[in-house]
Coordinates of C-alpha atoms in Angstrom, one line a residue:
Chain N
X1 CA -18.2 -17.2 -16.4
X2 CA -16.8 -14.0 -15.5
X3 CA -15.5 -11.9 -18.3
X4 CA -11.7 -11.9 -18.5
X5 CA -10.4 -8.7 -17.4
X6 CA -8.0 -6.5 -19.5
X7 CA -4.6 -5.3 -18.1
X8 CA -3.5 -1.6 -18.9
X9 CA -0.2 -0.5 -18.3
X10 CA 0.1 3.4 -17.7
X11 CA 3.9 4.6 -18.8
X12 CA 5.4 6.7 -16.4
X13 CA 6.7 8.3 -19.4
X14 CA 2.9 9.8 -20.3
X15 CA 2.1 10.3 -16.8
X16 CA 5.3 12.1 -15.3
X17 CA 7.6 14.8 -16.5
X18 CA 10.5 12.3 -16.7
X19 CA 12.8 15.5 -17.4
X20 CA 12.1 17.0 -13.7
X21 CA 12.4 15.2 -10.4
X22 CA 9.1 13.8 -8.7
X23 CA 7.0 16.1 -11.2
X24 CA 3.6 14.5 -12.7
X25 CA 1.7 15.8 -15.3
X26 CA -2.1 16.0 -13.7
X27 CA -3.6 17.2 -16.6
X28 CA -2.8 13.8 -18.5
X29 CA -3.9 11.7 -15.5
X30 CA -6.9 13.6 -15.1
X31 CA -7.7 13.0 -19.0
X32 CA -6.9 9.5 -18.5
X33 CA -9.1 9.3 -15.9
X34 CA -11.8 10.5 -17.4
X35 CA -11.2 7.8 -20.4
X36 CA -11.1 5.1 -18.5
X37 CA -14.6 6.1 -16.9
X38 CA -15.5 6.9 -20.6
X39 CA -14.3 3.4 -21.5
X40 CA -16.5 1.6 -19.2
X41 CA -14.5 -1.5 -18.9
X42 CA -16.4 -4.3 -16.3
X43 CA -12.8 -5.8 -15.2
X44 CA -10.1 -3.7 -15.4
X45 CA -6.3 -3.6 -13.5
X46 CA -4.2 -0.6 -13.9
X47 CA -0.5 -0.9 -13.2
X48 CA 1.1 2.0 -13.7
X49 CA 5.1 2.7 -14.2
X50 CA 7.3 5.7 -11.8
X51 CA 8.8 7.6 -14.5
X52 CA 10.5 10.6 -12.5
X53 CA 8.7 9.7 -9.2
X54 CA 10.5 6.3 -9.3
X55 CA 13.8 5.9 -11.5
X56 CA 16.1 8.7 -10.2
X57 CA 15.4 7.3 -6.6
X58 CA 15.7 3.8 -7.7
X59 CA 18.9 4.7 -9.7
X60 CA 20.5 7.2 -7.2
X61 CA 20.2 4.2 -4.5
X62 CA 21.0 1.5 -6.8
X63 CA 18.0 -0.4 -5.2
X64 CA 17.8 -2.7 -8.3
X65 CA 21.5 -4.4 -7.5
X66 CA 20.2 -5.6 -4.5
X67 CA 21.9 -4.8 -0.9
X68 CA 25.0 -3.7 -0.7
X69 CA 25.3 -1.3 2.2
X70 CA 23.1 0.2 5.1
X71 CA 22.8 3.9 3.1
X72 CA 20.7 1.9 0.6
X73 CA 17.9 1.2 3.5
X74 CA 16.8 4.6 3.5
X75 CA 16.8 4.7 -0.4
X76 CA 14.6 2.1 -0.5
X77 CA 12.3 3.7 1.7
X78 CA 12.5 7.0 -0.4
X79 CA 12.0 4.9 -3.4
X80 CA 8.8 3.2 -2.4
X81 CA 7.5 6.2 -0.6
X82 CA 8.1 8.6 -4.1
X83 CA 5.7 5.2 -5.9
X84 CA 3.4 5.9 -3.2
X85 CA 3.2 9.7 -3.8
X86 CA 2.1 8.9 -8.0
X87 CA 0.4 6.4 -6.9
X88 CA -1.9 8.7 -4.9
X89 CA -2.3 11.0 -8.1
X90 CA -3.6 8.4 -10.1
X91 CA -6.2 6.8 -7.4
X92 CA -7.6 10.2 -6.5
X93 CA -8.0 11.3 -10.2
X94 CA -9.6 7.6 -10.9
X95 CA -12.1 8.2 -8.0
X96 CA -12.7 11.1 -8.6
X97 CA -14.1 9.9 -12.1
X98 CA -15.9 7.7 -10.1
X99 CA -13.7 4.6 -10.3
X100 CA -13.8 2.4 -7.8
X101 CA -10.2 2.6 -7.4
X102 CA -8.4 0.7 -5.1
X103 CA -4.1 0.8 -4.6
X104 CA -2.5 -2.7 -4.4
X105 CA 1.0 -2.0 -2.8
X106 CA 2.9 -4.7 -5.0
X107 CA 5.6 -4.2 -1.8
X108 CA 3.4 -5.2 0.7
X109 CA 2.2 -8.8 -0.9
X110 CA 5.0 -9.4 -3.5
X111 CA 8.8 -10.7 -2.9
X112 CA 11.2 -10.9 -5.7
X113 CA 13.9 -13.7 -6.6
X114 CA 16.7 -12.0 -8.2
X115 CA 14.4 -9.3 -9.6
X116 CA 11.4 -11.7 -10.7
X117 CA 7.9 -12.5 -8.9
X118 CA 8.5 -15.3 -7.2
X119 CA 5.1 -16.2 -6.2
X120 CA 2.4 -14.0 -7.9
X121 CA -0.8 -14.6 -5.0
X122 CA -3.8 -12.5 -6.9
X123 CA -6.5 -13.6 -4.3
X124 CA -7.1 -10.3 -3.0
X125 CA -7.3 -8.8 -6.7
X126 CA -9.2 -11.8 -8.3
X127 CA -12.0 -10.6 -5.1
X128 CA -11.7 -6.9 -5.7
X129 CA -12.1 -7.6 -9.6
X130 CA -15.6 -9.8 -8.4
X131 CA -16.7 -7.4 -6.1
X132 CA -16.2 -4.6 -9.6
X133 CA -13.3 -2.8 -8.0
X134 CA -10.5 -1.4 -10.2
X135 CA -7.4 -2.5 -8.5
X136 CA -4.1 -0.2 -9.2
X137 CA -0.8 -1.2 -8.9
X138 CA 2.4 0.3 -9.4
X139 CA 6.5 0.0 -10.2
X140 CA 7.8 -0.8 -6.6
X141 CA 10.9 -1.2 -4.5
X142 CA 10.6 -4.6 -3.4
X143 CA 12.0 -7.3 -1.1
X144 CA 14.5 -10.1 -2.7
X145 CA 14.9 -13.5 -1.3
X146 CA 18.2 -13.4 -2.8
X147 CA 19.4 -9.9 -3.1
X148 CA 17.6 -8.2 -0.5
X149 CA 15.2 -5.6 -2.3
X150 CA 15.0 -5.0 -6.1
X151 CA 13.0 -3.1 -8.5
X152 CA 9.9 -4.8 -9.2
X153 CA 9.1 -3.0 -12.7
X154 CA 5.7 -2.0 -14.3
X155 CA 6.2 -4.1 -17.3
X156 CA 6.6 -7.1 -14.9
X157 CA 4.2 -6.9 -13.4
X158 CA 1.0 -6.3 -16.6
X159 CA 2.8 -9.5 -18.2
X160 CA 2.6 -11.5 -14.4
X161 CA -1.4 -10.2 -14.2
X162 CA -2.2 -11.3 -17.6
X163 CA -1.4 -14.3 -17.6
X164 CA -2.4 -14.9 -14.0
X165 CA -6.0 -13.3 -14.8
X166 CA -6.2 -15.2 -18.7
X167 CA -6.4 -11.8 -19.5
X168 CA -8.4 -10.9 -22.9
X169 CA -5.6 -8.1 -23.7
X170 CA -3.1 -5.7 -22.6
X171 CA -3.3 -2.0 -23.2
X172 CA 0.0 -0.5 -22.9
X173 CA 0.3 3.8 -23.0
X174 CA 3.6 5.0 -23.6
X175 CA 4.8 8.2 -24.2
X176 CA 5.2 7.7 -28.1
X177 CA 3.3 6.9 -30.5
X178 CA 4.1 2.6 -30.5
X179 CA 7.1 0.9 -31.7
X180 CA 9.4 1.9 -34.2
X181 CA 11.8 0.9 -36.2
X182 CA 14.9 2.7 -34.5
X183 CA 14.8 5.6 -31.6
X184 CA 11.6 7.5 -32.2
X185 CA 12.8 11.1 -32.0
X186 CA 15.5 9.8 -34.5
X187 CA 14.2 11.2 -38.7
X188 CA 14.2 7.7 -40.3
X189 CA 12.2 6.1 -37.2
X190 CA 9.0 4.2 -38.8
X191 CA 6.2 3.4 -36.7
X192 CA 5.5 -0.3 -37.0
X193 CA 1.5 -1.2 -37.1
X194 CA 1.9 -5.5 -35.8
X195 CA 4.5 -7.1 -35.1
X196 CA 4.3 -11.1 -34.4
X197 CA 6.2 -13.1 -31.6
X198 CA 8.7 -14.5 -34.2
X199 CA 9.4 -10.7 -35.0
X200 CA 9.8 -9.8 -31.5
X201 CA 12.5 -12.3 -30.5
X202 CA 14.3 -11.8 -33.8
X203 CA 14.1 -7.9 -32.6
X204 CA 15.8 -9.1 -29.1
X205 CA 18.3 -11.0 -30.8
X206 CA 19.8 -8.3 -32.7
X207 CA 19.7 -5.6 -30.1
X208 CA 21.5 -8.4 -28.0
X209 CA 24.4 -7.9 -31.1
X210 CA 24.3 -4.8 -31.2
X211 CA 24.0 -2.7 -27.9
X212 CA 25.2 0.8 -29.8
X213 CA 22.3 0.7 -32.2
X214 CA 19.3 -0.2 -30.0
X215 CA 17.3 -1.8 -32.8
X216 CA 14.2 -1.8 -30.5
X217 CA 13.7 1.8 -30.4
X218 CA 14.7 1.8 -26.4
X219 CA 11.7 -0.8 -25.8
X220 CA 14.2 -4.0 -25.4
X221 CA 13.0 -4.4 -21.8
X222 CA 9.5 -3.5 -22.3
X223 CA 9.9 -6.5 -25.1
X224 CA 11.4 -9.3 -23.1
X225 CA 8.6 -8.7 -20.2
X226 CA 5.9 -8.6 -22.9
X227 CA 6.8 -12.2 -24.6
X228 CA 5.5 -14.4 -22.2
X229 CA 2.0 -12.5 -22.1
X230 CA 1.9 -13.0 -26.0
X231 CA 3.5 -16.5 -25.9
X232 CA 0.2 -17.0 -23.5
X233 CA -1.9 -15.9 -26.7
X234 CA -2.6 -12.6 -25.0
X235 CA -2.0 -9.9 -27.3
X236 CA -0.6 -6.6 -26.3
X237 CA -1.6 -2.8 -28.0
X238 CA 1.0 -0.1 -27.2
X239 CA -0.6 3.3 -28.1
X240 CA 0.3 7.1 -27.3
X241 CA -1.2 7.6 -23.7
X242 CA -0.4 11.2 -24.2
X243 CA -2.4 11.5 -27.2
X244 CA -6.3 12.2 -25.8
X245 CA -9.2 9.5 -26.9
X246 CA -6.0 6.9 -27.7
X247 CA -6.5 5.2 -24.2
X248 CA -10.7 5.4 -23.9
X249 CA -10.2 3.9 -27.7
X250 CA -7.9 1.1 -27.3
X251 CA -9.8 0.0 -24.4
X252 CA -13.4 0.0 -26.4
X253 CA -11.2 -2.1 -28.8
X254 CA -11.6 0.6 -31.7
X255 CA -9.0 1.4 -34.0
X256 CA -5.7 4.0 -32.6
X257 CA -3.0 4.6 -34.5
X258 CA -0.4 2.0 -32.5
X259 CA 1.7 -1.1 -32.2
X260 CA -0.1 -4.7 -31.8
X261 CA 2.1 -6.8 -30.6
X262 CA 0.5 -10.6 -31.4
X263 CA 1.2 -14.2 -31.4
X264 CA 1.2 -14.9 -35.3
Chain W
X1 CA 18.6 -14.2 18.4
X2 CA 16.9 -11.4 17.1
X3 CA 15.7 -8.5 19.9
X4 CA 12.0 -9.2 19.8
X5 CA 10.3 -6.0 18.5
X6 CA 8.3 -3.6 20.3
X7 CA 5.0 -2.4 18.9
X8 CA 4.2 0.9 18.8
X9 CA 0.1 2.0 18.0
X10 CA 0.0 6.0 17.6
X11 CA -3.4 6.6 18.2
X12 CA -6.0 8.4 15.4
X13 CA -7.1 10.9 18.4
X14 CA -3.5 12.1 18.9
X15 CA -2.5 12.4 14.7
X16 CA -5.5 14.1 14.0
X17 CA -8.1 15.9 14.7
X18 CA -11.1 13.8 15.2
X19 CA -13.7 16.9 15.1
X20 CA -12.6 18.0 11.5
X21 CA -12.5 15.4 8.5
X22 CA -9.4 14.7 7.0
X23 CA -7.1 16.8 9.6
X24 CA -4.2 15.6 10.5
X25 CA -1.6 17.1 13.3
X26 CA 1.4 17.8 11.5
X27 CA 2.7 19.2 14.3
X28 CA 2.1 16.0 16.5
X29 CA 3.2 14.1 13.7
X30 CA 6.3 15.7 12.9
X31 CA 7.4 16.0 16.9
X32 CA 6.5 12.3 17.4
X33 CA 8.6 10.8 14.0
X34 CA 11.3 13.1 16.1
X35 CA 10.8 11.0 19.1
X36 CA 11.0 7.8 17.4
X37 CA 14.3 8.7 15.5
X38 CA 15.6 9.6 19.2
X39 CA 14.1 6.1 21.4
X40 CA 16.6 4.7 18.7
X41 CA 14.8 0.9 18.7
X42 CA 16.7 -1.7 16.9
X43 CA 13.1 -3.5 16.0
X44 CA 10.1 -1.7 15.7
X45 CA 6.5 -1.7 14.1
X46 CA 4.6 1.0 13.7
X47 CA 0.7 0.8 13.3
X48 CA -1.2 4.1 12.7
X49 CA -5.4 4.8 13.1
X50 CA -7.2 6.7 11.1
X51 CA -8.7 9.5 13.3
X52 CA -10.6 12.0 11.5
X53 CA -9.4 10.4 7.7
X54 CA -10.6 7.0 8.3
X55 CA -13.9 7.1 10.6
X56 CA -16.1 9.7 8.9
X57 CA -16.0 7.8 5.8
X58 CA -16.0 3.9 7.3
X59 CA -19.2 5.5 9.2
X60 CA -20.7 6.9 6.2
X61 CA -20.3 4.1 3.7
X62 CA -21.3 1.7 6.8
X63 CA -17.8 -0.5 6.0
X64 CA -17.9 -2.5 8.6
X65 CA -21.3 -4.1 8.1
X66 CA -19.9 -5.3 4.9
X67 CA -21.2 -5.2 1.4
X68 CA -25.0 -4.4 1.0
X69 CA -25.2 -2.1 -1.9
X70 CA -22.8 -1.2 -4.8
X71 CA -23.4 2.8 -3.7
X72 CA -20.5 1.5 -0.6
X73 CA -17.9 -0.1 -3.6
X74 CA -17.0 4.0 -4.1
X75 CA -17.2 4.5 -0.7
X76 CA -14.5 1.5 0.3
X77 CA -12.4 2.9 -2.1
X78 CA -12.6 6.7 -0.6
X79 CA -11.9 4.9 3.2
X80 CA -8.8 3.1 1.7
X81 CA -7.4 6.4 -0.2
X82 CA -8.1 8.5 3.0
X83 CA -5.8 6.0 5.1
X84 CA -3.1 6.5 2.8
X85 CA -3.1 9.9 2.5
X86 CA -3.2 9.6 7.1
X87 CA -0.3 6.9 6.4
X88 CA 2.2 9.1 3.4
X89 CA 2.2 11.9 6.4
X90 CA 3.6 9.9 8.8
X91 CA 5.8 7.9 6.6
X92 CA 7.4 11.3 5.5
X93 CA 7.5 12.8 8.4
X94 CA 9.5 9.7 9.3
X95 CA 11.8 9.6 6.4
X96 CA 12.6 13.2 7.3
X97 CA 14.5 12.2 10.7
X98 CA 16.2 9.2 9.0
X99 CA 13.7 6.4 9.8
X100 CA 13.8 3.8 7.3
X101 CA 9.7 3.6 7.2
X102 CA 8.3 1.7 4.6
X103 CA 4.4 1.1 4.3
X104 CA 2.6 -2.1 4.5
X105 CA -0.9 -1.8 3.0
X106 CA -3.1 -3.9 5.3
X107 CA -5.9 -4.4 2.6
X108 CA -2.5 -5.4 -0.1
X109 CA -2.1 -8.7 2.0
X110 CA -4.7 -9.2 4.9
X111 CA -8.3 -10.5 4.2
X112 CA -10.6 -10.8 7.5
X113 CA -13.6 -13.2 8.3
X114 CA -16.6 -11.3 10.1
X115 CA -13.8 -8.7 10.8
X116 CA -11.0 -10.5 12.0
X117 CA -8.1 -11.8 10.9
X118 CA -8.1 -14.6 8.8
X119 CA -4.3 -15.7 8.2
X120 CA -1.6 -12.6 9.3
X121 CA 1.5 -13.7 6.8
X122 CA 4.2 -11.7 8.5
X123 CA 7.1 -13.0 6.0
X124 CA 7.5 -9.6 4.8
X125 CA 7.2 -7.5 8.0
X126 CA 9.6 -9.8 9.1
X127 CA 12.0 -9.4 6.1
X128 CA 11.8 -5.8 6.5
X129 CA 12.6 -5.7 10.5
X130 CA 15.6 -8.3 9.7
X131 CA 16.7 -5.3 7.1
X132 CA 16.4 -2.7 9.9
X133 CA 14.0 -1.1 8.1
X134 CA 10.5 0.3 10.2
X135 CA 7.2 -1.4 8.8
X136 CA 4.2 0.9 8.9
X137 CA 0.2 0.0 9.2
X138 CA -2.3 1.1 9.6
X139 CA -6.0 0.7 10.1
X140 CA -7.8 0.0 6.8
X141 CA -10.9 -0.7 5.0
X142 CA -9.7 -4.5 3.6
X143 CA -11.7 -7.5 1.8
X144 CA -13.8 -9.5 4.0
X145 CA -14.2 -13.1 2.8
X146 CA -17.7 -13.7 4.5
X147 CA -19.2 -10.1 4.5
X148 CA -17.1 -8.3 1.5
X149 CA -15.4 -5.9 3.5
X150 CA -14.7 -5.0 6.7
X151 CA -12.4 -2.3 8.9
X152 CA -9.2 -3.6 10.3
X153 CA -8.7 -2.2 13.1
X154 CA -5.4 -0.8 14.2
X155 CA -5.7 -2.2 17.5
X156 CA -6.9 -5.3 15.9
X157 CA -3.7 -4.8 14.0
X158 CA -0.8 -4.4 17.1
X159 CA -2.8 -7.1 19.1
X160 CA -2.1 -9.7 16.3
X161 CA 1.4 -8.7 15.3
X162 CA 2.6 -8.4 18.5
X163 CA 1.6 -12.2 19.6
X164 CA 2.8 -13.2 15.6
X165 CA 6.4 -11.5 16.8
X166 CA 6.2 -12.3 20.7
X167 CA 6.8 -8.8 20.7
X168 CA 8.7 -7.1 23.8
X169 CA 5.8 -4.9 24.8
X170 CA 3.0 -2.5 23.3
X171 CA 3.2 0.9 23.4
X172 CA 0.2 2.3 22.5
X173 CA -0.2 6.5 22.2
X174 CA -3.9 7.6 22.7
X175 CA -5.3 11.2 22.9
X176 CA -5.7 10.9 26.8
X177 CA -2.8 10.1 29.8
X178 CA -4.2 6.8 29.9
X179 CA -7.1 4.3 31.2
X180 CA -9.8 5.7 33.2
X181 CA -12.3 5.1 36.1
X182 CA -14.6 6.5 33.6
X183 CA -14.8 9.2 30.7
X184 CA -11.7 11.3 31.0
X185 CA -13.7 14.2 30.2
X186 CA -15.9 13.9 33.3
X187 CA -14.6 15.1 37.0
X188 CA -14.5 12.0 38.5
X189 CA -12.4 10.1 36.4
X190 CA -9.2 9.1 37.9
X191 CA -6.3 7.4 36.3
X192 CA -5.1 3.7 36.6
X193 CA -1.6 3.5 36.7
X194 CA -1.9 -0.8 36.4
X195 CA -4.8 -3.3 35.1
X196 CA -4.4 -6.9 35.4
X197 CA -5.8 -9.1 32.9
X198 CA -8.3 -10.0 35.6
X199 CA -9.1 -6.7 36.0
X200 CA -9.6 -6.1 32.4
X201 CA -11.9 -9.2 31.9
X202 CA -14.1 -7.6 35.4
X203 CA -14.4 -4.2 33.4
X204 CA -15.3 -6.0 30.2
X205 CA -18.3 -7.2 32.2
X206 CA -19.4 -4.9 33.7
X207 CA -18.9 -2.9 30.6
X208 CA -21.5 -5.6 29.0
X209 CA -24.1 -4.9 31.5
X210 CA -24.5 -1.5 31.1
X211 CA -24.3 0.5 28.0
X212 CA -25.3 3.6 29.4
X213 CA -21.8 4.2 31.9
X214 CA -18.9 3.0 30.0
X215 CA -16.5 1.6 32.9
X216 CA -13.8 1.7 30.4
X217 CA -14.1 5.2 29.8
X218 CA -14.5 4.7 26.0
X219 CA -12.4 2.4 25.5
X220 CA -14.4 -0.9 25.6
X221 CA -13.0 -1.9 22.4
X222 CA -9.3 -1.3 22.6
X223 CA -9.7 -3.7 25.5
X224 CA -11.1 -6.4 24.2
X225 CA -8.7 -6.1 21.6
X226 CA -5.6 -6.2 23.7
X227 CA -6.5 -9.2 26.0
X228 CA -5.4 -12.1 23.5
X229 CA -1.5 -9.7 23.8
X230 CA -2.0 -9.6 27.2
X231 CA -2.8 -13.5 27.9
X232 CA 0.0 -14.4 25.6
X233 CA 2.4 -12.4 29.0
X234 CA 2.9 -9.2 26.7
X235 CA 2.4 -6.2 28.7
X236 CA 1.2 -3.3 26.8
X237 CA 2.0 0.7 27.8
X238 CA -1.0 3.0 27.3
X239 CA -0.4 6.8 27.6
X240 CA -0.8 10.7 25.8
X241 CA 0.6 10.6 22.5
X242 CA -0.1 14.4 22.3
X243 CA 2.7 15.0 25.3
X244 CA 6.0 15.8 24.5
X245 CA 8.3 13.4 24.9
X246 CA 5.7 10.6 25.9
X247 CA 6.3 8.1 23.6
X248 CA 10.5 8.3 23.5
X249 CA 10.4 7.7 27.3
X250 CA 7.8 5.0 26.7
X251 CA 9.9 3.2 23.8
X252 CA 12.6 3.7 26.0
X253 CA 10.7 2.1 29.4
X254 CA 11.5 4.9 31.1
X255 CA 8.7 5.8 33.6
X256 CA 5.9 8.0 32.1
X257 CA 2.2 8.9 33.2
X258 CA -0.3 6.4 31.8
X259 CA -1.4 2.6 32.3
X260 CA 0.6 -0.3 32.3
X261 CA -1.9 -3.5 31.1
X262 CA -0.2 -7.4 32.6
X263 CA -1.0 -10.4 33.0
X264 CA -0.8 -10.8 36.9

């Protein structure tokens, strides 16, 4: 039997300047690069998230309430065009490490219902996985059967794959260190090493109380995608993708200074 | 009832130039997403080839024979990556005169057997043209379920979305004013204005029976490939993407130098 792939999430927040418009930081995707070739992992998928290439666009044309008007059309084509442009970054850096990478535009084979997959069809990555390719995708602008187009998010999509591919693990590099006990750049912020699916949904359940004090460190979305991967039994590491050897680490499975996220 | 689309094929020999690797023609580019944005067409589909960024490599890595050796795995991936970078200048150039141009990935959602076509699902394309928005394709390097991969041809591509849309017409833009007695580069070649499917199926044979005079000036294969469109009664319009103002009198049927291919 094949081995079962891992999933790996790249945070647009590691790989873009989220503080500037359409600006990436090459030097960290060229590192990464060079981990993941260091890493050596025989099935891997990628997904990686827009940070400035995709939110302002995605926000500035509202693309994730659905349609509304015709000025949104265009938007939507900026939007997806912007993933495109990140998307680019990351493949040639990947190849040029000698990764057989290979983009999967998640707008081109996906369609939402009311911002979820609807129908998640992985034959062409289960083949490129066989055939040792290293398929990327990406955050997208999508269609909507309902709404017309939506934001198809990152996070959506490592939780969709994992569970789709049986995945052994997800590898998720964010732009802090893991998950903390309150907003990370805030003093009293503690990082917190595992936390369990019982501790996860209790987390949800009081940011849901509590929306001024986001209890989840500004990772409440990233959460609720996440539960279903570790509800599957596949457990999630969220590590500093901004910190060097943290990604080539995690994926050798040795020890990084991080978040587990696990079922008990 | 919806307007049936038109499909428009801008050739690789007029977006690039074929004698350098990896050149494209901004110029062309940028005066052709011009002439687009003027035709003004309520449905359109847009299929790009690869020119100079998708042959060299396809060639090199020897895509189309399929998989032999893992040395090609890098190389599929460096035929896929060039066609995008080919397809994000022509979707920007595009976006900059306000056409709502998204990309569709060929390889994201189209798997061939022994280089064709397996199953074309055209629920997003045809989401997307319902939106008013103006799909993009292109040739590509995509999986192969009998060989491991293959190249998708763009004029593969137009043949088989135009008889999945019964599309208006096909306009297709080459580097030349159109279909030949015989090379366009040699003195004798004169221009036809009109070929019959009869007349294309004669060529075709004689074509077959000798190799060493092309009677299709070159363009044996874009023939063959257009005669399913042209059985199903869609006439296709061949002529010079390079001249000005070409392809806007084509997409509007006004009367332009070049070759008209029908049925009777």
């Amino acid at each position: 039997m094949d081995t079962k792939p891992i999933v790996l999430k790249l945070g647009g927040s590691a790989i873009t300047d989220k503080t500037n418009l359409k600006t990436a930081r090459p030097d960290v995707i060229e590192r990464l690069a060079q981990e993941i070739s260091d890493a050596s992992i025989s099935r891997l998928v990628i997904v990686h998230g827009g940070g400035s290439f995709g939110h302002p666009f995605a926000e500035k044309y509202r693309i994730n309430d659905g349609y509304k008007n015709a000025s949104q059309i265009i938007g939507f084509a900026e939007t997806h065009e912007a993933m495109t442009e990140l998307n680019k970054m990351v493949v040639e850096a990947l190849i040029r490490h000698n990764i057989p990478a290979v983009s999967i535009a998640p707008s081109s084979f996906i369609v939402t219902k009311r911002r979820r997959i609807e129908k998640l069809d992985i034959n062409i990555i289960a083949k490129l996985l066989d055939m040792k390719f290293v398929p990327i995708l990406y955050g997208d602008a999508v269609l909507d059967s309902e709404q017309g187009f939506a934001i198809l998010s990152g996070d959506q999509l490592i939780t969709q794959l994992a569970i789709a591919f049986g995945a052994e693990r997800i590898v998720i590099g964010v732009g802090v260190d893991g998950f903390y006990t309150a907003d990370p750049s805030t003093p009293d912020a503690k990082l917190i090493p595992r936390v369990s699916l019982g501790e996860m949904r209790t987390l949800l359940n009081r940011a849901g109380k509590s929306e001024a004090t986001d209890v989840t460190g500004g990772m409440k979305q990233k959460i609720i995608e996440l539960i279903p991967a570790i509800e599957h039994g596949i457990h999630a590491v969220m590590v500093n993708a901004a910190t060097a050897n943290n990604i080539r680490r995690t994926l050798r499975d040795q020890p990084v200074r991080g978040t587990v996220f696990i079922k008990e």
